[in-house]
Short mmCIF file of C-alpha atoms in Angstrom, two decimals:
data_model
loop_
_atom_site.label_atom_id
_atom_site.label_comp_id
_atom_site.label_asym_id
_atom_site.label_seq_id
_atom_site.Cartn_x
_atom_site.Cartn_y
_atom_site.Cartn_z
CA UNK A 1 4.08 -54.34 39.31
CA UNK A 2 5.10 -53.69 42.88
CA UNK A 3 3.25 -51.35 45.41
CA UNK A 4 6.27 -48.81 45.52
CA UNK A 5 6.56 -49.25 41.07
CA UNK A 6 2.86 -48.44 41.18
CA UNK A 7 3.44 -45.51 43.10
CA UNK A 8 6.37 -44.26 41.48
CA UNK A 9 4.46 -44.67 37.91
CA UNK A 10 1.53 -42.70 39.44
CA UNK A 11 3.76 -39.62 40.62
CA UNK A 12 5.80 -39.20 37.14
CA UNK A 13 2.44 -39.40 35.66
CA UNK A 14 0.81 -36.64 38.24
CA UNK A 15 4.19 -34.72 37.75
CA UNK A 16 3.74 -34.87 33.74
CA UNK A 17 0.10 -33.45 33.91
CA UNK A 18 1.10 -30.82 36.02
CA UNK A 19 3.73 -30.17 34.35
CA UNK A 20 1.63 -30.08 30.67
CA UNK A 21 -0.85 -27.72 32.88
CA UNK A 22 1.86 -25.41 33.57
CA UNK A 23 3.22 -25.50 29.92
CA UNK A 24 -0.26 -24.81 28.37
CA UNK A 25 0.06 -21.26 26.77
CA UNK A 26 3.71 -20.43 28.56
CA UNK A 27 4.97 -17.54 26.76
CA UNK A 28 8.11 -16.34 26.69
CA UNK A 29 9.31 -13.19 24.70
CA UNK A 30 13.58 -12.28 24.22
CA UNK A 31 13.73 -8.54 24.27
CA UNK A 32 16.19 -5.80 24.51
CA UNK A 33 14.42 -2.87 26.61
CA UNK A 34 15.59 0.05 24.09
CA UNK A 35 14.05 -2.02 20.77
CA UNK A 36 11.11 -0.24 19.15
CA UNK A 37 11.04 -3.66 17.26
CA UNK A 38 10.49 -5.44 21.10
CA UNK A 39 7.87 -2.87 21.95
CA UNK A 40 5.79 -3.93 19.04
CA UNK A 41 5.29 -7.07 20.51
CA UNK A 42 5.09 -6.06 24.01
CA UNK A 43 2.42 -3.64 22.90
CA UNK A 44 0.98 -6.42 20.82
CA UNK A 45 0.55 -8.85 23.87
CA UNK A 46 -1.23 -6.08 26.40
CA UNK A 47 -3.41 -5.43 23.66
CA UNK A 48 -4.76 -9.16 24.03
CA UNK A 49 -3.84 -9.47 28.14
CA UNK A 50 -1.26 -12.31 27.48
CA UNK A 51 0.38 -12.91 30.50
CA UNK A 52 4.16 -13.63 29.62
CA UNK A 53 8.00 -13.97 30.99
CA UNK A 54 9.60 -11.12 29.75
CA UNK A 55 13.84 -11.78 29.29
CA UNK A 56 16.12 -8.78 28.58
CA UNK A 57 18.77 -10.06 26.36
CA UNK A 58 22.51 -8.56 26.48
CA UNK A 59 23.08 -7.99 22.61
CA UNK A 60 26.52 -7.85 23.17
CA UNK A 61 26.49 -11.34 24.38
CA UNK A 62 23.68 -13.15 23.08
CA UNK A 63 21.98 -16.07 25.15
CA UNK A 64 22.42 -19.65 24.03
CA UNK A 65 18.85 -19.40 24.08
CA UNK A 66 18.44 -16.80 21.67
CA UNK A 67 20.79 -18.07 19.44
CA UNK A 68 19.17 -21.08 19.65
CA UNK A 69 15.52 -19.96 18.84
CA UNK A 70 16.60 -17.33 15.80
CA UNK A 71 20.14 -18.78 14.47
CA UNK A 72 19.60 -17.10 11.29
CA UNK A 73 19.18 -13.56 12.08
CA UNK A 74 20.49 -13.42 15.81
CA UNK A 75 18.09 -10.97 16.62
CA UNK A 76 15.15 -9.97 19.08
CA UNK A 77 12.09 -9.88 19.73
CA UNK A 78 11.98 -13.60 19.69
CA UNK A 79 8.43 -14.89 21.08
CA UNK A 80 8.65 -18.70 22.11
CA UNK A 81 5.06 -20.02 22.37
CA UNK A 82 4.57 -23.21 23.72
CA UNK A 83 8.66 -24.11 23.32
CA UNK A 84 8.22 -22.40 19.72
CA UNK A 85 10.16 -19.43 18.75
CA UNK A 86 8.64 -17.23 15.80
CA UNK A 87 10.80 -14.43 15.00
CA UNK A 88 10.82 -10.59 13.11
CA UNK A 89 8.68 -8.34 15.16
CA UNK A 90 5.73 -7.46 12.51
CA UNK A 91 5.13 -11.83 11.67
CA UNK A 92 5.14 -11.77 15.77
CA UNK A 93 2.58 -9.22 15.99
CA UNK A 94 0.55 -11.09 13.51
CA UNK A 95 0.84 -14.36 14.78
CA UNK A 96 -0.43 -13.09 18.27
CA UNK A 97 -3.29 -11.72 16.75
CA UNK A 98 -4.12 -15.19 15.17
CA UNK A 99 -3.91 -16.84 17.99
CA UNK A 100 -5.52 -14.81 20.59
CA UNK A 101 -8.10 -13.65 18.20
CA UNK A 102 -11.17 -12.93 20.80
CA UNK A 103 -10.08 -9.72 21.59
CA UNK A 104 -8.26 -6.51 20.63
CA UNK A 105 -8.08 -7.31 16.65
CA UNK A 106 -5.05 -5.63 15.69
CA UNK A 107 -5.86 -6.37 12.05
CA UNK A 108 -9.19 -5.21 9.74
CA UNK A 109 -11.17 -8.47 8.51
CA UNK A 110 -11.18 -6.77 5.30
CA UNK A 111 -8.41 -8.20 2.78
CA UNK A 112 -7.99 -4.54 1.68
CA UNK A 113 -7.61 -2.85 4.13
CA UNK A 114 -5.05 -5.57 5.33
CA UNK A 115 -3.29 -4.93 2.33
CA UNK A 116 -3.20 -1.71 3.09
CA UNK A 117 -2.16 -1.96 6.92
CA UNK A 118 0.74 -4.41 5.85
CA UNK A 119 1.92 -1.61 2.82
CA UNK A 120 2.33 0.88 5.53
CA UNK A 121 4.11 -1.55 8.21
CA UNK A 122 6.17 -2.64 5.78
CA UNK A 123 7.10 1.38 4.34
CA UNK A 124 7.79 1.70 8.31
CA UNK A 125 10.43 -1.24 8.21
CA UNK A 126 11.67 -0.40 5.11
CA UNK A 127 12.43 3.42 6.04
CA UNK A 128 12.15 4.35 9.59
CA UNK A 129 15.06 2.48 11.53
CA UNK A 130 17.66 3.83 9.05
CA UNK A 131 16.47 6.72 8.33
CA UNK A 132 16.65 7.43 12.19
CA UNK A 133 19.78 6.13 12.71
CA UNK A 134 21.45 8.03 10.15
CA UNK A 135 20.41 11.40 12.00
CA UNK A 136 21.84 10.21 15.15
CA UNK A 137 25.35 8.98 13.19
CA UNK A 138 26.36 11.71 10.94
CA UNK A 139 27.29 14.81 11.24
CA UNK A 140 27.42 18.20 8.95
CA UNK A 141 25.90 17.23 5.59
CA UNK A 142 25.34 14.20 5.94
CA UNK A 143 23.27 14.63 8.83
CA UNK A 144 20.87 17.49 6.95
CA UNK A 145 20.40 14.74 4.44
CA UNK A 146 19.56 12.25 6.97
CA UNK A 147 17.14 14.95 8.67
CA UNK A 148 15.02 15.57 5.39
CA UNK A 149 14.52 11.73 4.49
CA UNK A 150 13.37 11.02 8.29
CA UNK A 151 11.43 14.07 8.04
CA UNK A 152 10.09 13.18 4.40
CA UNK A 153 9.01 9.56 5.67
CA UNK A 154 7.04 10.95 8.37
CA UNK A 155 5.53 13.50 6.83
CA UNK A 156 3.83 10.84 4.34
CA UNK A 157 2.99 8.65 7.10
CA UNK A 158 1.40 11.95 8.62
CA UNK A 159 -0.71 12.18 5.43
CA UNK A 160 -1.67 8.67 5.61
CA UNK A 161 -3.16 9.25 8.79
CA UNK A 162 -4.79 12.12 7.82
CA UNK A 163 -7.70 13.21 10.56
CA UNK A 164 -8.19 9.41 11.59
CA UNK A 165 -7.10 9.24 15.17
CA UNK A 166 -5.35 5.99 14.45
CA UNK A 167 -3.79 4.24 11.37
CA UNK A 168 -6.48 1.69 11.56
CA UNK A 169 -9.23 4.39 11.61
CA UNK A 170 -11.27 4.67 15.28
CA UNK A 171 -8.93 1.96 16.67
CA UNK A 172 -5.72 1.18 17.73
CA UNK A 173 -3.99 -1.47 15.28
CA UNK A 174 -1.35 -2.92 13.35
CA UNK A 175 0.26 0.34 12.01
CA UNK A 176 -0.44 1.75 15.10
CA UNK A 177 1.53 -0.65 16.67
CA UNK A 178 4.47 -1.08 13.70
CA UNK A 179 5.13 3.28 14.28
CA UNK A 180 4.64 3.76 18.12
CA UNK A 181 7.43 2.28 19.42
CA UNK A 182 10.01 4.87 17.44
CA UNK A 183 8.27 7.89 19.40
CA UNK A 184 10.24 7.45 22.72
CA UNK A 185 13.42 7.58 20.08
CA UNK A 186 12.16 10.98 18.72
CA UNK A 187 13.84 12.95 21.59
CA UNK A 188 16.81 11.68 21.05
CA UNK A 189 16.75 12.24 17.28
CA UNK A 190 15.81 15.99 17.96
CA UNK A 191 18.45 16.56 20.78
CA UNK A 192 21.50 14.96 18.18
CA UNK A 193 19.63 16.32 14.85
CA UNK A 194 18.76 19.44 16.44
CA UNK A 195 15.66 19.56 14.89
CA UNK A 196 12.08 19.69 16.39
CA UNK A 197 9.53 16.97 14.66
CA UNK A 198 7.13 18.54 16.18
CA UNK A 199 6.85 21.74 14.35
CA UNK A 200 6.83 19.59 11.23
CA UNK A 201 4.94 16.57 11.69
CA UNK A 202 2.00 18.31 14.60
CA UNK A 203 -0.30 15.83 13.77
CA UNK A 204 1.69 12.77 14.08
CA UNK A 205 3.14 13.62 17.41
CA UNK A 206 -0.60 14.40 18.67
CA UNK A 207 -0.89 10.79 17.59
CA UNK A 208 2.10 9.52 19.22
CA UNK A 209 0.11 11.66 22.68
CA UNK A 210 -3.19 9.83 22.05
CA UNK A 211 -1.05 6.65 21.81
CA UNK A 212 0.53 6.94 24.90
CA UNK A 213 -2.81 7.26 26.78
CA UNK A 214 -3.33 3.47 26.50
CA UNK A 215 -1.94 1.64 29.08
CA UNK A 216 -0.65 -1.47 26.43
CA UNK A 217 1.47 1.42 24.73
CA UNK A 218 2.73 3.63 28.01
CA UNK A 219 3.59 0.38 29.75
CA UNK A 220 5.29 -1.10 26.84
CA UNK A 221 7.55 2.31 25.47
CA UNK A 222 11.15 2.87 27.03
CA UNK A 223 11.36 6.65 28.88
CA UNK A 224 12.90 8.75 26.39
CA UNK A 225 15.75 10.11 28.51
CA UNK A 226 16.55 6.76 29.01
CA UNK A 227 16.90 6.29 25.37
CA UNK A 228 18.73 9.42 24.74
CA UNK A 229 21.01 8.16 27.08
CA UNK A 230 21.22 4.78 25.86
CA UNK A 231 21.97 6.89 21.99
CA UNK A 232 24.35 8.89 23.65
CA UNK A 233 26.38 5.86 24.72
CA UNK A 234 26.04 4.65 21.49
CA UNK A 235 27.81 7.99 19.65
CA UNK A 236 30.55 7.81 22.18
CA UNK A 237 31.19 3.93 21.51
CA UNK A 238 31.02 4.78 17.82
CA UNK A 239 33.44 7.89 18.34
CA UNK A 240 30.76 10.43 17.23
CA UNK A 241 30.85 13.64 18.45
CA UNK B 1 -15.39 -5.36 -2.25
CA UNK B 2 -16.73 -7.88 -5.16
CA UNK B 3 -14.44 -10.54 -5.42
CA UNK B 4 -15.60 -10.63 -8.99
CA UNK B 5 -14.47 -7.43 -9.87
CA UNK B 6 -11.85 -7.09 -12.72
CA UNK B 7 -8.30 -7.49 -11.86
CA UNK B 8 -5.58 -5.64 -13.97
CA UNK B 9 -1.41 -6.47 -13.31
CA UNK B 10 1.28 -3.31 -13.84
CA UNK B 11 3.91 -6.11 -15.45
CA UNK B 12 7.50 -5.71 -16.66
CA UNK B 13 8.25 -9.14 -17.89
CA UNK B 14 11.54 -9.65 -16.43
CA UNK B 15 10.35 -9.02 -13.14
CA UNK B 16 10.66 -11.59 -10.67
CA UNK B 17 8.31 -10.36 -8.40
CA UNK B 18 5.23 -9.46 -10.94
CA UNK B 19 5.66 -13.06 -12.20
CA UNK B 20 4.79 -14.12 -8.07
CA UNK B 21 1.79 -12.48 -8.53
CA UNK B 22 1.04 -13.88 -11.53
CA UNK B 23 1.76 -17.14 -10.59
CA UNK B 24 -0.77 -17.19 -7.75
CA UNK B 25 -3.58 -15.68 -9.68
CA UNK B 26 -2.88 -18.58 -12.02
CA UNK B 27 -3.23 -20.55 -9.09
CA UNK B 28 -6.74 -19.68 -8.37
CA UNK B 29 -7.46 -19.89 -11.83
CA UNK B 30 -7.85 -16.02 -11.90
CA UNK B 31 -8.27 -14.06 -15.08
CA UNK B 32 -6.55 -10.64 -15.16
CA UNK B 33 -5.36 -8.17 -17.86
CA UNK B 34 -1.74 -6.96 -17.86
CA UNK B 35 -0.22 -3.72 -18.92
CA UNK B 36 4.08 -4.09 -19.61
CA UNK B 37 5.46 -1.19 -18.32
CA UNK B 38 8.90 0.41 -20.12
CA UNK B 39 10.60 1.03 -16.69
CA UNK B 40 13.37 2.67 -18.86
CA UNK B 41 11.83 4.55 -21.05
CA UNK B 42 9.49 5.76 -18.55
CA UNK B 43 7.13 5.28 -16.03
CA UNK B 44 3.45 5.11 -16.53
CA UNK B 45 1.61 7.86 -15.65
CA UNK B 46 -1.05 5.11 -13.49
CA UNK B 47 2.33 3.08 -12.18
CA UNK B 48 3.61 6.56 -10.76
CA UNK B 49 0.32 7.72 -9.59
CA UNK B 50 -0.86 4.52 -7.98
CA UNK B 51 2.61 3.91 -6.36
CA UNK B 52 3.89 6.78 -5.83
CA UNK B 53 6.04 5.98 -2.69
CA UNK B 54 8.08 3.44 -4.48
CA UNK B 55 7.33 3.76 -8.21
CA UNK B 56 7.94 -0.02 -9.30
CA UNK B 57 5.80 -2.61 -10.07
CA UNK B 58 4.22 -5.18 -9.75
CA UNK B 59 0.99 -2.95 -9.02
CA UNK B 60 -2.40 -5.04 -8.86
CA UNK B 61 -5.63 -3.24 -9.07
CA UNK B 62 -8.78 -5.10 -8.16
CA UNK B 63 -12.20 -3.36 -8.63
CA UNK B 64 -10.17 -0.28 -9.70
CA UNK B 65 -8.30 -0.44 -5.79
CA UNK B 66 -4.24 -0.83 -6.39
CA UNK B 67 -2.57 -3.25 -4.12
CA UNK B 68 0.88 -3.06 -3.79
CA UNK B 69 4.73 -5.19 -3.17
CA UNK B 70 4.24 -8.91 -4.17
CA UNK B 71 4.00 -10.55 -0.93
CA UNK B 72 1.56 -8.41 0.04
CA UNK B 73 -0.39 -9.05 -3.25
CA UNK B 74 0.16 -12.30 -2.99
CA UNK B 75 -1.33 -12.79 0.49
CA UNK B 76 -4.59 -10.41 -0.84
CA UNK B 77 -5.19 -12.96 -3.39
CA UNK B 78 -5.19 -15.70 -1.41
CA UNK B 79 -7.78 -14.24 1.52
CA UNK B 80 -10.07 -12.73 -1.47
CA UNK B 81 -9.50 -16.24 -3.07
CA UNK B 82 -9.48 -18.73 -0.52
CA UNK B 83 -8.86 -22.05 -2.45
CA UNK B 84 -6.58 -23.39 -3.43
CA UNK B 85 -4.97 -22.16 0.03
CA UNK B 86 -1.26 -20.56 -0.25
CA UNK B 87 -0.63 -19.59 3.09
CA UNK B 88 -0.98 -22.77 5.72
CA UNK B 89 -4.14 -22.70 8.10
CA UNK B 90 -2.46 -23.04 11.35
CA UNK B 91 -0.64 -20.06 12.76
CA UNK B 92 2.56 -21.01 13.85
CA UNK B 93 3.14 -22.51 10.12
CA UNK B 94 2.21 -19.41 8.93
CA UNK B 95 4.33 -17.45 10.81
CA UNK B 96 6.90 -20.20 9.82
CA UNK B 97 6.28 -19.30 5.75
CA UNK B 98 6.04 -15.48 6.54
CA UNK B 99 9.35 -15.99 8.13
CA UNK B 100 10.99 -17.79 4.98
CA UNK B 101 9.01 -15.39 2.53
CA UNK B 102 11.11 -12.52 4.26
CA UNK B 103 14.32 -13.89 4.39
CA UNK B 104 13.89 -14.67 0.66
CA UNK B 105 13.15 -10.95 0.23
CA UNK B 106 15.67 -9.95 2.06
CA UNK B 107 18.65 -11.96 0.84
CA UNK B 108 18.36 -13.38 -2.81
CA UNK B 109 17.66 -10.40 -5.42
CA UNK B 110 20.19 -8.12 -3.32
CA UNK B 111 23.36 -10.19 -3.04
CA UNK B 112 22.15 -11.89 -6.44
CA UNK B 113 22.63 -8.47 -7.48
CA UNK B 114 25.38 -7.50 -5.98
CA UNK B 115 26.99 -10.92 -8.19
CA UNK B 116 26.13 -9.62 -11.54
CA UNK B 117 26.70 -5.48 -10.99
CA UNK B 118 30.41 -6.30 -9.80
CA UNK B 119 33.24 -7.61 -12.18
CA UNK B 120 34.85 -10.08 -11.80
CA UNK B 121 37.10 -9.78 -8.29
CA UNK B 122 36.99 -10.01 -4.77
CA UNK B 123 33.55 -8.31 -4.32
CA UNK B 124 31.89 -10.61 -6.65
CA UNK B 125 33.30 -13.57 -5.20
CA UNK B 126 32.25 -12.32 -1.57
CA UNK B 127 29.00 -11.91 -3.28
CA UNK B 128 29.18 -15.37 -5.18
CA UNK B 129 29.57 -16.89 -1.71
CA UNK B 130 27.06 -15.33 0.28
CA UNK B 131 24.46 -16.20 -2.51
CA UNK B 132 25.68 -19.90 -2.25
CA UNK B 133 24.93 -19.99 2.12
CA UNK B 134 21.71 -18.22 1.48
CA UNK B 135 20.69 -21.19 -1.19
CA UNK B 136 22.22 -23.42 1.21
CA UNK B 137 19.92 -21.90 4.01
CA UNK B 138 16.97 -22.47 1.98
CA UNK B 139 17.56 -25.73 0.95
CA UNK B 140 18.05 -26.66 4.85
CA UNK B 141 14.96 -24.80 5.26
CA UNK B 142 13.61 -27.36 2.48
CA UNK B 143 14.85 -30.40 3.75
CA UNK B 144 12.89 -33.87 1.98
CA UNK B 145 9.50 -32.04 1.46
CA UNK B 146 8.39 -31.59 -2.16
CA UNK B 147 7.57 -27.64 -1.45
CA UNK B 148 8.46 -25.53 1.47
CA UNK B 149 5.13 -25.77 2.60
CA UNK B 150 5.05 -29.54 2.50
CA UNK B 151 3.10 -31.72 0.01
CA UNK B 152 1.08 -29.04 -1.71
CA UNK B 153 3.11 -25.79 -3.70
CA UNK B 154 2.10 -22.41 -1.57
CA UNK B 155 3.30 -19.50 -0.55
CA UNK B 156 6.97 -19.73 -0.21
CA UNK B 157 7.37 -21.69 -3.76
CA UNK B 158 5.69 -18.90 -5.13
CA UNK B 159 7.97 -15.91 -4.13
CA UNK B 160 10.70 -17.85 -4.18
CA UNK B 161 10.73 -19.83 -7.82
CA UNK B 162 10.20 -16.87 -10.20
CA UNK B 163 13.90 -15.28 -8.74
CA UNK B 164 15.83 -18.53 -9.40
CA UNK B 165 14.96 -17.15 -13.20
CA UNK B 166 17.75 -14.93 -12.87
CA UNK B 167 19.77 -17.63 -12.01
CA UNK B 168 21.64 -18.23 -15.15
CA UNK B 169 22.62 -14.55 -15.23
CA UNK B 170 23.84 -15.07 -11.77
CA UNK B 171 25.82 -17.91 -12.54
CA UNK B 172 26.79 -16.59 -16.18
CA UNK B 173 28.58 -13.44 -14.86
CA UNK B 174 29.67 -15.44 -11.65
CA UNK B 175 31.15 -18.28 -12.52
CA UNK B 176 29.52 -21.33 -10.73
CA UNK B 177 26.66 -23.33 -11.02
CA UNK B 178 23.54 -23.88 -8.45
CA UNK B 179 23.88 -27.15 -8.92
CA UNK B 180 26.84 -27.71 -8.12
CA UNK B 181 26.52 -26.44 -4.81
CA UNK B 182 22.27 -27.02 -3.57
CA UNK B 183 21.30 -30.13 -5.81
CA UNK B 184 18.00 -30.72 -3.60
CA UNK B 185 17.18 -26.90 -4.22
CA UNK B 186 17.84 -27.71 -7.64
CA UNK B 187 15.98 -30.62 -7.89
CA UNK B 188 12.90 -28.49 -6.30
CA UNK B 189 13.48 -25.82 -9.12
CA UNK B 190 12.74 -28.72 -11.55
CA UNK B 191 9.59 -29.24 -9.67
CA UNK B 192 8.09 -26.17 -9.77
CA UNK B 193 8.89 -25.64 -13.20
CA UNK B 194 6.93 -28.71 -14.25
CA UNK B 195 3.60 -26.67 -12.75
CA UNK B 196 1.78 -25.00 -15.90
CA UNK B 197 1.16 -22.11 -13.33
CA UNK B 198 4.73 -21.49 -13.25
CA UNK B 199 5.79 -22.21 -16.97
CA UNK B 200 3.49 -20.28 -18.27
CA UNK B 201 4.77 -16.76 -16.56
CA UNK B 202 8.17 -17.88 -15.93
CA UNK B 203 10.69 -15.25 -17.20
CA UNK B 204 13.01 -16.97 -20.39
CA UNK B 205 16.48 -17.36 -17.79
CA UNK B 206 18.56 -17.03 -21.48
CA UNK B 207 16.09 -13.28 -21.85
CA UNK B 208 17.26 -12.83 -18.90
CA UNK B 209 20.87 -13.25 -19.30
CA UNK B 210 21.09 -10.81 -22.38
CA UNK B 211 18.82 -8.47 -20.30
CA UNK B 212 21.24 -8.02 -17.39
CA UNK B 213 24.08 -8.25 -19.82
CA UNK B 214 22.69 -5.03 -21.79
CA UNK B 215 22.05 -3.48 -18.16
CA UNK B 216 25.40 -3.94 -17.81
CA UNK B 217 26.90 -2.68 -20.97
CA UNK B 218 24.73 0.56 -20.71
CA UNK B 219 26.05 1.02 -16.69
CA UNK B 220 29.93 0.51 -17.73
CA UNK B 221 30.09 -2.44 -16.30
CA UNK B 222 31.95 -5.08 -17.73
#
């Protein structure tokens, strides 16, 4: 081999180190600002102080990488670790808390009370979205309906929590983080449902307050206007109203 | 809590998903008691007052403490009883199986269901198709491993082989066969079934059948 080959071999192999160096731990979550599902993750990553490129998608024309890392479901929060995308908010969270597992356990060590955590995440997905939704897209009837089943749900995740001042007991954790992100929607719900969930559910929106005070959750939340506005949009797209 | 402690199953034999949990306490070589519920002609009074959010089974209770929905159960069992391990060790595979566990829970039962509670038309034929790309998606997902989890039978074999029990109703009130259409799913079917885990708690498919066919009578459908 030459001088100049030897040198040229030497740079692509300086440029491929660096290169792995800057690839160790890159993080990369897809996100749409308004998603409570998004927020669980962004919430989920403060918690542990991952540093992370944040990309807003436009959902009404999806990015080749998006469709790309989650071509079954089309949907975000996408997290792409290393080049490799694990998808659906709640196996995100999880995941993140596997990996960066020296701090800010999101989880109990106890199998029980995991069990238990993962019941009431999994009551959240089950219920909330729709639930919510279907105050902010009916009207008359329909809309009373929706208003006592989104009422109902909270009401028993209200007596789950009971005087704890989280989910997980003194701290913040996983169904903490599964319920949070649906409080910046709750204005928005109240102004279209006419309804305050305050005056029924006190406790859980003293929750939501105490929530709020941590920087992961404040920083990760959408401003509720902003929502309301976003929901507004929404109805007139939909040709509600 | 003891990991000893005594383990008792809410069952309804027909149900896919108390036969998942089932299957992975036969897995770790578990002994448990079961109680058959009559989810027709009523509810336990412990089913209802252990679950009362959802009111279905399976319910597990361990040292007296009920655990509920099957992959959740599922997942208890195997961090109370670590070997032989369900759920893979590294994260990112795990995340991988949790992913395929809740498409499977997502997808299969409901549009299965939505074969065999239509007649026979245009919704039932939507509904025969969609069934036949979410069985092709999983046998993508498959590709040439034994199991979805590789060599070794885990967590995603488990929820998914006790639904393909209901297959033959499927197919029965449908008009097609799984085979005709995923013959590597198929073929992993077979597999499973030859596991004495499975066998053993595997709902009868031709039980089944006549089950969803009396379901069907008694609804007016036909």
């Amino acid at each position: 081999m030459n001088q100049e080959q030897q040198d040229n071999l030497q740079n692509a192999q300086e440029q491929g180190v660096r290169q792995k160096i800057a690839r160790m731990d890159e993080v990369i979550l897809l996100d749409f600002w308004v998603s409570m599902f998004g927020m669980r993750v962004r919430i989920a990553l403060a918690e542990k102080g991952i540093k992370y490129e944040y990309k807003e998608e436009d959902l009404r024309n999806k990015s080749v990488l998006l469709l790309q890392m989650n071509p079954i479901h089309k949907k975000i929060p996408v997290l792409i670790h290393n080049g490799k995308p694990i998808s659906e908010s709640l196996i995100i969270v999880q995941y993140v808390d596997e990996v960066w597992n020296e701090k800010a356990p999101l989880l109990p060590s106890d199998p029980y009370q995991r069990a238990q955590a993962r019941f009431w995440a999994d009551f959240i997905d089950k219920k909330m979205y729709d639930a919510g939704r279907n105050v902010w897209t009916t009207k008359g009837e329909e809309q009373e309906a929706a208003k006592k089943e989104f009422l109902g749900n909270l009401k028993l995740l209200e007596t789950e929590l009971g005087n704890k001042p989280y989910f997980g007991g003194d701290s913040f954790g996983f169904v903490d983080i599964a319920l949070i992100g649906f409080s910046c929607w709750f204005h928005a719900y109240e102004t279209f449902g006419n309804f305050s969930i305050e005056a029924e559910c006190p406790k859980l929106i003293a929750w939501a307050k105490r929530c709020m005070e941590k920087e992961s959750v404040s920083k990760s939340l959408a401003d509720e206007k902003k929502v309301y506005e976003f929901v507004s949009r929404m109805r007139n797209k939909l040709g509600i109203e | 809590m003891s990991k000893d402690g005594k383990l008792l199953l809410l069952d309804f034999w027909a149900s896919p998903f108390c036969a998942r949990v089932k299957i992975a306490l036969e897995e770790k070589g578990q002994k448990y008691e079961q109680s058959e519920e009559n989810l027709f002609g009523g509810k336990s009074e412990l089913l209802l007052k252990s679950n009362p959010i959802h009111k279905k089974v399976p319910v597990i209770f361990h040292n007296g403490k009920p655990i509920l929905e099957s992959s959740i159960i599922v997942e208890y069992i195997d961090e109370t009883w670590p070997s032989p391990p369900l759920l893979p060790s590294c994260p990112y595979e795990k995340a991988q199986a949790k992913f395929w566990a809740d498409y499977i829970d997502k997808k299969v039962f409901e549009v299965g269901g939505n074969i065999w509670r239509n007649t026979s038309g245009e919704v039932q034929e939507e509904a025969v198709k969609e069934f036949i790309e979410i069985l092709k998606q999983l046998e993508e997902a498959l590709g040439d491993k034994d199991f979805f989890g590789g060599k070794a039978f885990g967590y995603v074999d488990i929820l998914a082989i006790p639904l393909t029990s209901w297959f033959l109703a499927f197919e029965k009130f449908g008009g097609f066969k799984v085979e005709d259409h995923v013959p590597k799913f198929s073929a992993w079917i077979k597999r499973c079934l030859q596991r004495e885990t499975v066998s053993k708690v595997y709902p009868d498919p031709e039980k089944v059948y006549e089950f969803v066919g009396n379901f069907r009578k008694m609804n007016g459908i036909e």
